XYZ file of C-alpha atoms in Angstrom:
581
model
C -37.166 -26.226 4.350
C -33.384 -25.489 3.982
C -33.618 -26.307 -0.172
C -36.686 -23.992 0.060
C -34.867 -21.102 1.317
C -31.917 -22.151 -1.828
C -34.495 -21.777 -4.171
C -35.601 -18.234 -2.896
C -32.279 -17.029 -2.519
C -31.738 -17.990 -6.142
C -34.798 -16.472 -7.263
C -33.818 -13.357 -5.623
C -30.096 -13.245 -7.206
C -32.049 -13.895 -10.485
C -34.533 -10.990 -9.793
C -31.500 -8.990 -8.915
C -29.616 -9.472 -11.756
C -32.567 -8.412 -14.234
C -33.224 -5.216 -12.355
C -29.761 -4.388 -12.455
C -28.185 -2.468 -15.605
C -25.129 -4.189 -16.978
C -22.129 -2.632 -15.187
C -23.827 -2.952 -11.940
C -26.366 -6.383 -11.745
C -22.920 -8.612 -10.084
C -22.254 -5.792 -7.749
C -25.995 -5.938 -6.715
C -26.018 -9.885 -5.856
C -22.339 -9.462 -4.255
C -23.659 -7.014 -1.799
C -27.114 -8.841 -0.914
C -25.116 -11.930 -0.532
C -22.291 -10.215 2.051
C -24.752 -9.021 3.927
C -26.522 -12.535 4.645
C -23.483 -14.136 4.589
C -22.878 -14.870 8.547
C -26.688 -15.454 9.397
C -27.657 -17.470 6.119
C -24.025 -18.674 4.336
C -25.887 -21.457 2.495
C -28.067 -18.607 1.123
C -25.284 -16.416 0.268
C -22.927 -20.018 -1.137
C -26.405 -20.518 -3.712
C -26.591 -17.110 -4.983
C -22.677 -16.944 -4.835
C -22.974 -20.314 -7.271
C -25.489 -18.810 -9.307
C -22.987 -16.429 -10.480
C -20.593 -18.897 -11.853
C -21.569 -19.122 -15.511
C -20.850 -15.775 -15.886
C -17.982 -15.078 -13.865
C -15.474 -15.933 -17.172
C -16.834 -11.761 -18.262
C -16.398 -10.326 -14.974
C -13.856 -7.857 -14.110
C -10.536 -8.526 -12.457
C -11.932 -6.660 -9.290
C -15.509 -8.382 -9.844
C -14.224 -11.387 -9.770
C -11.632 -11.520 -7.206
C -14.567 -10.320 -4.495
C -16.738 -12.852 -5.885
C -14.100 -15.755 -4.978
C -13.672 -14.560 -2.080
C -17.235 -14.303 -0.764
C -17.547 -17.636 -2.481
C -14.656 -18.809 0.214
C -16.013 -16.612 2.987
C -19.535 -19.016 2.215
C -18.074 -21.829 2.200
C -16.039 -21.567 5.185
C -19.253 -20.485 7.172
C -20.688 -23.637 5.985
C -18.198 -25.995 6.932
C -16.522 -26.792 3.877
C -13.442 -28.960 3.999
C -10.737 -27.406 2.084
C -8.340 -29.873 0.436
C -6.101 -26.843 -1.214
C -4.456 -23.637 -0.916
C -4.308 -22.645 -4.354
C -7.048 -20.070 -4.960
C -6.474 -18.536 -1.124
C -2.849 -18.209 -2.465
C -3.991 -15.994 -5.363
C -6.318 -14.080 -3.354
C -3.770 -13.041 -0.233
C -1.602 -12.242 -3.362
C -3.813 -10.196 -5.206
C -5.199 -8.288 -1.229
C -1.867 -7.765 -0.170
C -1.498 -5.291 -2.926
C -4.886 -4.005 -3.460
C -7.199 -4.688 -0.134
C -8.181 -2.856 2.591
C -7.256 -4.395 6.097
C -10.351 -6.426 6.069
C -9.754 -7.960 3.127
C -6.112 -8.846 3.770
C -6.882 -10.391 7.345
C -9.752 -12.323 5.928
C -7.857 -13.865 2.927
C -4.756 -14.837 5.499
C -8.206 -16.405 7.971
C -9.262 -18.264 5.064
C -5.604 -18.940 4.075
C -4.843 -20.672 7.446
C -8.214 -22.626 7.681
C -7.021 -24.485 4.329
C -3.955 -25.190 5.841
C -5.585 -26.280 9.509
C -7.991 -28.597 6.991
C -4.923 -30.323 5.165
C -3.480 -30.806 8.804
C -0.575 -28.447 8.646
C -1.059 -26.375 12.069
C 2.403 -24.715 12.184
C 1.588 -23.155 8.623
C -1.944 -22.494 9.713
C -1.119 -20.807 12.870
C 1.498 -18.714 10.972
C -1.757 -17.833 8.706
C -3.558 -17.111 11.559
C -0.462 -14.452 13.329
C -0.797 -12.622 9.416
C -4.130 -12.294 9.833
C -4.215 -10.389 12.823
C -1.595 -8.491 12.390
C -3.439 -7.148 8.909
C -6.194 -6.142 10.795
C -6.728 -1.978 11.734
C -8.209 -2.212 15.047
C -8.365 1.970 15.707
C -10.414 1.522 12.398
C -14.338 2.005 12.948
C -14.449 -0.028 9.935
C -12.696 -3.018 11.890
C -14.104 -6.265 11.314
C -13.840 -7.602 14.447
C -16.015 -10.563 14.054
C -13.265 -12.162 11.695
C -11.089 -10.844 13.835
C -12.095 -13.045 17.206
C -12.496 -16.114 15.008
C -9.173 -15.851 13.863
C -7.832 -15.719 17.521
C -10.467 -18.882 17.958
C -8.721 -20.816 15.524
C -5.394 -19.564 16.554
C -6.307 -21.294 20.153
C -7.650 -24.274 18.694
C -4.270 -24.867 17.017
C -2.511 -23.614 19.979
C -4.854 -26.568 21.726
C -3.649 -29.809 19.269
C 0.227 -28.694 20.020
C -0.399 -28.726 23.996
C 0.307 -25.295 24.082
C -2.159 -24.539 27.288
C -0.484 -20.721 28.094
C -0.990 -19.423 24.157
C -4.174 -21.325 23.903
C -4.735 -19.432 27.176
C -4.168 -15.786 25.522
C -5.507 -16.571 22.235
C -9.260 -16.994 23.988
C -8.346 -13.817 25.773
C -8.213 -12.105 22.652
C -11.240 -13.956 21.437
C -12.909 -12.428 24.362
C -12.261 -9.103 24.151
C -12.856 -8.451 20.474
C -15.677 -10.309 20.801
C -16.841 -7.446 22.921
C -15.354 -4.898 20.745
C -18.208 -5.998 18.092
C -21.002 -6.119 21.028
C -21.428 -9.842 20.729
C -21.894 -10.878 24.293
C -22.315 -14.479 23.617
C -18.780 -14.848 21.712
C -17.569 -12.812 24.454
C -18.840 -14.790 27.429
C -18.190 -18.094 25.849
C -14.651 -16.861 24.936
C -14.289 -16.618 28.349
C -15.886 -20.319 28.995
C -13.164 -21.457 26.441
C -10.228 -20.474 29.178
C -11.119 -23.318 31.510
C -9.647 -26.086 29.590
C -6.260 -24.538 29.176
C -6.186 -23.749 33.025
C -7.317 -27.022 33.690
C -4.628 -28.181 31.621
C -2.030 -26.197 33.514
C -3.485 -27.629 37.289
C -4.705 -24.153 37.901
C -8.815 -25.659 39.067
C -9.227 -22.562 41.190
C -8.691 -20.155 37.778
C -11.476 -23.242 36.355
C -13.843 -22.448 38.885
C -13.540 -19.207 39.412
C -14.214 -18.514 35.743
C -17.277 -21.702 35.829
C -18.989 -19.110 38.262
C -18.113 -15.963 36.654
C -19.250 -17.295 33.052
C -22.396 -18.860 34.766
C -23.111 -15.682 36.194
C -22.620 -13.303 33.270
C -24.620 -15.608 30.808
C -27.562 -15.520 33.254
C -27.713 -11.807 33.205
C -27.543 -11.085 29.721
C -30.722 -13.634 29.532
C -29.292 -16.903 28.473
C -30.499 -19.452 30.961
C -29.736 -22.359 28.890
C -25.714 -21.421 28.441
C -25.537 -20.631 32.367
C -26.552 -24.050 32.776
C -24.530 -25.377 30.630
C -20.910 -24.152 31.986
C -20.614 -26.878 34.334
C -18.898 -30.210 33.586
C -15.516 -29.368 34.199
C -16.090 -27.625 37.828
C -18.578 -30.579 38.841
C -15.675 -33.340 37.390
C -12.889 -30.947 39.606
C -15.080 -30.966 42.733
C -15.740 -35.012 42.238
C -12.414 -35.573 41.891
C -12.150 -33.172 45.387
C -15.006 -34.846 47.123
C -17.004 -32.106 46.875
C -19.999 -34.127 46.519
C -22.300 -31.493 47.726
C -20.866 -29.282 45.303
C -21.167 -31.513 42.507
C -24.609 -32.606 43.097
C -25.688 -28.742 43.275
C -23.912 -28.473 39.659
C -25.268 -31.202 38.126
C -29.029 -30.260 39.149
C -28.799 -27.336 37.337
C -27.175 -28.897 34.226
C -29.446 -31.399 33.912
C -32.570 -29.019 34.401
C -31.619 -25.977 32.812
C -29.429 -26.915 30.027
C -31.344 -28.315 27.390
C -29.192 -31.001 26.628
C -30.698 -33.613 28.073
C -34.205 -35.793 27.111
C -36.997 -36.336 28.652
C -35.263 -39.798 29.670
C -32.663 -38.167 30.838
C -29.965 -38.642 28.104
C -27.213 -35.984 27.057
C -27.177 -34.825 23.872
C -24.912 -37.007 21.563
C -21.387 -35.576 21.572
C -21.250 -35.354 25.130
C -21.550 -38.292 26.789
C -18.524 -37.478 28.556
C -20.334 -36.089 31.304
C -21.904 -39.836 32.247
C -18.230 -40.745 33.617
C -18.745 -37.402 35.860
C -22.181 -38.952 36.560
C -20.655 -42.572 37.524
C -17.894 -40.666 39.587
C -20.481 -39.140 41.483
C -22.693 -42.455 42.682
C -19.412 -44.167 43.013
C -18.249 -41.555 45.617
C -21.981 -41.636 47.220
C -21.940 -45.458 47.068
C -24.513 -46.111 44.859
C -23.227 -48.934 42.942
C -25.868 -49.734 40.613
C -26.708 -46.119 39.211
C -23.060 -45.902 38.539
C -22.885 -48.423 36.616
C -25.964 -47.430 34.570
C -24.066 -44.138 33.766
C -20.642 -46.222 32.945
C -22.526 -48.582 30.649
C -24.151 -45.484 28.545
C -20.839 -43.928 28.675
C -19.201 -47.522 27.130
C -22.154 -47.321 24.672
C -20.416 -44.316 23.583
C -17.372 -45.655 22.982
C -15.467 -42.067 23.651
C -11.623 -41.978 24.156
C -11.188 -45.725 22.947
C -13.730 -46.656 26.408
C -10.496 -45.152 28.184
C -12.770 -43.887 31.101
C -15.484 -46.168 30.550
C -12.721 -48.686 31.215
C -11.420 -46.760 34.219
C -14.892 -46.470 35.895
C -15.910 -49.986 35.753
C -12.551 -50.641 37.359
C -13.283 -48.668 39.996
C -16.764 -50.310 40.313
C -15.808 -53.544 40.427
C -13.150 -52.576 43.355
C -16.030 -51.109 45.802
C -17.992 -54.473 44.939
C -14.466 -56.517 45.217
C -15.551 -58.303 42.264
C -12.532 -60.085 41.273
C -13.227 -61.831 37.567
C -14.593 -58.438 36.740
C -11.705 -56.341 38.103
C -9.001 -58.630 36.051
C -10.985 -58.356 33.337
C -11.354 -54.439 33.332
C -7.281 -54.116 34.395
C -6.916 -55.664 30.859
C -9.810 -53.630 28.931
C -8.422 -50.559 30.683
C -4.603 -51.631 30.325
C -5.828 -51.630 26.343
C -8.027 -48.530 26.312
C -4.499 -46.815 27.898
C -2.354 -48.372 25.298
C -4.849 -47.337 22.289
C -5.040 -43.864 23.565
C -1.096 -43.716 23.776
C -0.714 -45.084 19.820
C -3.339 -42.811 18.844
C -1.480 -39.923 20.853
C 1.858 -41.314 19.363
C 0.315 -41.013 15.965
C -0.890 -37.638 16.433
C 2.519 -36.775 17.921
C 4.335 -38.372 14.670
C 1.534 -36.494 12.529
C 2.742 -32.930 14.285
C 5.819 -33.744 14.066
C 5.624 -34.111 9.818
C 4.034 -31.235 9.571
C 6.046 -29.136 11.667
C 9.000 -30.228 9.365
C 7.399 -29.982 6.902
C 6.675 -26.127 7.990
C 10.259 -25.400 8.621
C 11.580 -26.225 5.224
C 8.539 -24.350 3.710
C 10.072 -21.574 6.315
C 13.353 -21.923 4.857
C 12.707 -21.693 1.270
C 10.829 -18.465 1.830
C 13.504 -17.575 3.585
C 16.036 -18.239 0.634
C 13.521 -17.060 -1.623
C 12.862 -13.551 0.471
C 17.028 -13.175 1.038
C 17.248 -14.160 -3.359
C 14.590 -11.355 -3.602
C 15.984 -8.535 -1.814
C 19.346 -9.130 -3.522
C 17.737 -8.666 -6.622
C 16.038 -5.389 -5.362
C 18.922 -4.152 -4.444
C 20.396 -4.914 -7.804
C 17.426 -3.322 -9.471
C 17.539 -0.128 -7.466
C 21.731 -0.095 -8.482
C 20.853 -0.640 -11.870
C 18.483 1.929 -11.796
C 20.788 4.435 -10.280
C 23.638 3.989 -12.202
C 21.051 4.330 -15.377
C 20.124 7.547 -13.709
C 23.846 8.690 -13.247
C 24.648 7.810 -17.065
C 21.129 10.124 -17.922
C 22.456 12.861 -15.494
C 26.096 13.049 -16.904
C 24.698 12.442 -20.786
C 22.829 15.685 -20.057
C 25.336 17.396 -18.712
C 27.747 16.954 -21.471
C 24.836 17.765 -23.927
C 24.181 20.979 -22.623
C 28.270 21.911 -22.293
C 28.843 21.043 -25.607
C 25.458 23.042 -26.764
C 26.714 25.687 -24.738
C 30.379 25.735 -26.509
C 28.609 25.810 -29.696
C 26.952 28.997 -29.014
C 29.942 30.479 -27.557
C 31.799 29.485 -30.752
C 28.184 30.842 -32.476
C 28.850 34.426 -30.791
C 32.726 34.553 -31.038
C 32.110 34.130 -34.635
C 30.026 36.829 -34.831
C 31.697 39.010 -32.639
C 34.410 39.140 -35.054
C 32.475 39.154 -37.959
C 30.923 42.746 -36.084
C 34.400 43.981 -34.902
C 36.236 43.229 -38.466
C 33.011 45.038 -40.075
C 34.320 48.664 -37.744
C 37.864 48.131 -38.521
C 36.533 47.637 -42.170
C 34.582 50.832 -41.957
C 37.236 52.612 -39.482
C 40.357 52.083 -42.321
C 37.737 53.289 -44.849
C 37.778 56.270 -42.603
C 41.220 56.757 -42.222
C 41.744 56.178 -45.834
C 39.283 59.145 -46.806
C 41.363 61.317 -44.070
C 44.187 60.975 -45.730
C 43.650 60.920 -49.220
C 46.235 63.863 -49.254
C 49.135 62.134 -47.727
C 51.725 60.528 -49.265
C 50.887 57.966 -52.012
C 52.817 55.103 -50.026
C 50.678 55.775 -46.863
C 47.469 55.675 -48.976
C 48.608 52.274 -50.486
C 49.372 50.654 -47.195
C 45.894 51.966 -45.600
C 43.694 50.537 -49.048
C 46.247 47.174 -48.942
C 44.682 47.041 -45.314
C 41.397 47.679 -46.513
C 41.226 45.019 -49.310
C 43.031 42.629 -46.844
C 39.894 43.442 -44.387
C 37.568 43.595 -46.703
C 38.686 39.881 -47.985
C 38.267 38.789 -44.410
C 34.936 39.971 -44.165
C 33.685 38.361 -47.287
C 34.938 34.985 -46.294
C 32.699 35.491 -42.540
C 29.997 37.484 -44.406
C 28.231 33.861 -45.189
C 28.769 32.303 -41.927
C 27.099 35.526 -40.324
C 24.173 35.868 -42.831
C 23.664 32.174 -41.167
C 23.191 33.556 -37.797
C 19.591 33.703 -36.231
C 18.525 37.173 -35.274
C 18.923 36.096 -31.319
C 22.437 35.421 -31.787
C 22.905 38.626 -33.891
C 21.485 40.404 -31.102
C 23.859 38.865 -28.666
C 26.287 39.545 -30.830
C 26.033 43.143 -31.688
C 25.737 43.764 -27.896
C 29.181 42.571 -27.414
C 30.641 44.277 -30.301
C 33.191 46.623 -29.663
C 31.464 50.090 -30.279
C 28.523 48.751 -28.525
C 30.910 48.354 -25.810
C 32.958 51.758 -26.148
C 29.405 53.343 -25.765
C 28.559 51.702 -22.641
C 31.597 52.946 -20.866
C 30.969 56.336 -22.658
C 27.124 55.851 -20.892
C 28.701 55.953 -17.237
C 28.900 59.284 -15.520
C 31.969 61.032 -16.358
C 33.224 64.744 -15.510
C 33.652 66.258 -17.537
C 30.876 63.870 -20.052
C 33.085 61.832 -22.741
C 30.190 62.208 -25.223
C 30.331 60.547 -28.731
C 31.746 62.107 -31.853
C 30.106 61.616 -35.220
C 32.411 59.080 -36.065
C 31.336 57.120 -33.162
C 27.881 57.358 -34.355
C 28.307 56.579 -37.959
C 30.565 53.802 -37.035
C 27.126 52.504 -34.577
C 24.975 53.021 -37.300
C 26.588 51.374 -40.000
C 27.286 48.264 -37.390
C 23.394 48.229 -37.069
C 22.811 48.397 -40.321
C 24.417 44.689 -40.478
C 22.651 43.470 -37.782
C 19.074 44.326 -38.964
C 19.059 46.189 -42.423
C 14.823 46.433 -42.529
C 14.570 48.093 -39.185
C 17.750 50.210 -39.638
C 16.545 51.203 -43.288
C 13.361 52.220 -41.508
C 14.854 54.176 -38.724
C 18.218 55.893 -40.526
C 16.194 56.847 -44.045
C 13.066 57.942 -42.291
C 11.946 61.404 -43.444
C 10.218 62.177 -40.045
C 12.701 61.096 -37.759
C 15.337 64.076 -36.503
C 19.136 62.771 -36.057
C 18.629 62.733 -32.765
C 15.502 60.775 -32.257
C 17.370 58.342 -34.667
C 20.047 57.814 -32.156
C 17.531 57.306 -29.468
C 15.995 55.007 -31.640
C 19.186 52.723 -32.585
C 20.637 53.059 -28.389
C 17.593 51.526 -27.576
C 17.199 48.599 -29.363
C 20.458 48.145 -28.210
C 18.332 48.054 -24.375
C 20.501 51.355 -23.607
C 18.513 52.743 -20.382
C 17.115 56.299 -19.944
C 19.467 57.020 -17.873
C 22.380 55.731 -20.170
C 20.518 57.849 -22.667
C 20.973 61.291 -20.835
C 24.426 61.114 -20.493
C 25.249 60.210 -24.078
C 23.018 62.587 -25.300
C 24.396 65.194 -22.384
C 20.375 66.256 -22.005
C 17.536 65.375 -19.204
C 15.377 62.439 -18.595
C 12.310 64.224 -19.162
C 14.084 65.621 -22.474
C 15.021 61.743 -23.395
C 11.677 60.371 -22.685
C 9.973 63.357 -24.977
C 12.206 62.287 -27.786
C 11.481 58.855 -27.459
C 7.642 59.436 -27.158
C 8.209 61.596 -30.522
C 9.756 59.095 -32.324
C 7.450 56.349 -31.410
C 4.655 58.014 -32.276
C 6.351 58.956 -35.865
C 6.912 55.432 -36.554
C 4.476 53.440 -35.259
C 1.499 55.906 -34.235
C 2.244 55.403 -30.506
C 2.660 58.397 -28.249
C 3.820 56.159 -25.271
C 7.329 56.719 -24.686
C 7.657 53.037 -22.516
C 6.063 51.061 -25.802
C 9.059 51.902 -28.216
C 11.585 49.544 -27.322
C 8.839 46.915 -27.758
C 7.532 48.261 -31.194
C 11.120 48.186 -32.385
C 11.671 44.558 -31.315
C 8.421 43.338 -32.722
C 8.956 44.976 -36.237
């Protein structure tokens, strides 16, 4: 039956993949076989399998999920692991890119390896990551993974005789067991608790929580696991003459169980419970039904016949059978000593791999203390990298900065030894009439200026028409004009040497435009000085006071011009025709 549900499932993953188009067929079979995975995992494992030949072209992403659905399979089906290597690469890989569920389930999976290859202290340390990956305000929680983690977190709590953690682990089996609405897991979680308690002395906690459990299973319609709660409160009220008690118990278990034949035998695994029995006819004096139970039990052969052993002893007191009692002081004498190698063995076992543990601990701990230091050395490297960037860019931009200081220095003087030029040609026309020697010195200071400008005339031709704006702004008429511009009384207006000198200065800076404005035929002298104060970004108010006139007078000779020169009758659009010409 079980290879004819294989063969379905793998007819199914085949269907599945031939529906699907390319990108999505693996995605398909992925998703059919997580959802079967916890009711049918050898379903899921065979269509997980049938994936295998293919799995060389999958994605990084693709394939990742597929091992670990492959793992999640196996687990469910009992697999032994006998490595760590692939749940290594997969807690690697879902630390960085997982959601929660993923990361706790690859730790789960992680620490059952290590609980396989009988290293508890590494499993349990699994076990602690994998809860503590898991988002339990999350309504995406998977809180079934979640309580068997805390199951096997008990169980290894369990093989270290640690009865109190053992105690709380269950706990928290328990309640997240009822967090996902499974009220079997979260009953039986409960169940689990009396062997710890029983193993801390506490018998009242054991049969309080016998009843409880016995109760709770009964009313959420489970007859059979009511029933079945029983052997360690009937062994605890033996042991308490409670025979009564114990008789009422065992009824029950025997009836309503299911674990017993129709001749009356227990269900293989638990044959534990015929020592109870023995006990029981023992205490009642019933000599020969005891020893019926105590020779199934030895039939068993449980515990190394430890409480076989130990029940015959007792036997063969009440009959005061003396051959039989010395020879059951020595088979139970034996049965003690083999259970106390076999614990001493187990001991020795948990003791290797608890070392074994602490110098794993150790290295990660040199390894995690070697890796922060070179963090720390990365992020220092990567700040002082940051501080050489910051600096190199702050020298760059002094040193452009110095350059185009140099840039407008240079033309400054280029602009101001062009009007001392054109001022001493001035002079020398004024005073043409003087005395020879006076005319001689003012034309030896014009050739000597007029040398000067030659040599800067290249380095200025050189200059972009930004700078040459920048320039002319800071020449020195530009300047004298600007302080003529502010309010004065009485007005310190310009004189027509001021404006020829302007003019000519302008004429340097941008001969087309200047040609354009000074030579026009349409353009009255006075529109022509509006024209040339406002490229120089003279405002109208500026404008009224040089021109000793009215805004409204200003604005009308601007709108005149503009419209003479470029067609324009806005008065606000002539600085920007100017600049764009």
């Amino acid at each position: 039956m079980a290879n004819m549900q294989r063969a379905f499932y793998i007819l199914v993953t085949f269907i599945l993949l031939a529906a699907c188009a390319d990108n999505g067929r693996e995605r398909a079979v992925l998703d059919t076989a997580q959802a079967i995975i916890n009711d049918r995992p050898d379903s899921a494992l065979a269509m997980l399998d049938s994936l295998e030949p293919s799995s060389q072209g999958f994605s990084q992403t693709t394939l990742r999920r597929w091992q670990l659905l492959r793992l999640m399979a196996q687990n469910k089906c009992d697999t032994v692991f006998r490595s760590d290597s692939l749940q290594l690469i997969l807690a690697e890989y879902y630390d960085k890119n997982g959601t929660p569920n993923e990361r706790m389930t690859v730790h789960y999976l992680l620490g059952r390896a290590y609980s396989d290859m009988g290293e508890a202290p590494r499993a349990l340390q699994c076990f602690l990551d994998a809860v503590a990956c898991a988002d339990t305000t999350s309504l995406e929680c998977d809180f079934r993974t979640l309580f068997f983690t805390y199951g096997q977190m008990a169980m290894v709590y369990h093989s270290q005789c640690m009865p109190n953690e053992e105690l709380a682990a269950w706990g928290q089996y328990s309640r997240f067991a009822l967090k996902n609405e499974d009220m079997y897991y979260h009953i039986h979680g409960k169940e689990l608790m009396i062997g710890p308690y029983y193993d801390m002395g506490d018998t009242v906690s054991c049969l309080r929580i016998t009843e409880q459990c016995h109760r709770e299973y009964a009313e959420h319609g489970m007859p059979e696991k009511a029933a079945s709660v029983f052997p360690s409160a009937i062994y605890i009220h033996l042991l308490n003459s409670n025979y009564d008690k114990a008789r009422e118990m065992m009824r029950m278990y025997e009836r309503e169980s299911g674990l017993f034949d129709s001749l009356g035998n227990i269900k293989k695994g638990r044959e534990l419970y015929y020592y109870s029995k023995g006990l029981y006819y023992l205490g009642t004096n019933k000599n020969d039904s005891a020893e019926l139970y105590l020779r199934k039990l030895q039939a068993a052969h449980l515990n190394h016949d430890f409480q076989a052993n130990k029940g015959m002893l007792s036997l063969y007191r009440n009959k005061n059978n003396k051959d039989s009692i010395s020879k059951y002081v020595a088979l139970y004498e034996k049965s003690v000593d083999d259970l106390l190698i076999e614990n001493q063995a187990d001991a020795v076992a948990q003791a290797a791999a608890y070392n074994k543990y602490n110098r794993f601990q150790k290295e990660s701990e040199k390894m995690a203390v070697k890796a922060e230091k070179s963090k720390w050395m990365s992020r220092l490297l990567l700040i002082l990298f940051i501080l050489i960037i910051a600096v190199s860019t702050y020298l760059f931009v002094l040193y452009k900065r110095k350059q185009k200081e140099k840039i407008e220095e240079l033309g400054i003087s280029y602009t101001n030894l062009m009007s001392k030029y054109l001022q001493a040609c001035d002079e020398a026309e004024s005073i043409k009439t003087d005395k020879d020697a006076a005319l001689r010195n003012k034309e030896n200071e014009i050739n000597q200026l007029k040398s000067q400008l030659d040599r800067m005339k290249e380095l200025h031709d050189g200059l972009s028409p930004d700078i040459r704006k920048i320039v002319i702004g800071k020449s020195d008429i530009v300047k004298k004009f600007k302080e003529m511009a502010i309010p004065h009384i009485p007005p310190t207006l310009p004189s027509q040497k001021d404006w020829k000198l302007l003019m000519e200065t302008m004429e340097c800076t941008n001969p087309s435009l200047y040609g354009r404005i000074v030579f026009s035929e349409k353009l009255s002298q006075q529109e022509i000085h509006v024209c040339l104060l406002t490229m120089l970004h003279f405002s109208s108010g500026e404008l009224t006071v040089l021109l000793d006139t009215s805004k409204q007078r200003v604005s009308n000779i601007k709108a005149s011009a503009n419209y003479k020169l470029f067609g324009n009758k806005d008065a606000k659009t002539l600085l920007a025709n100017l600049a764009n010409t």
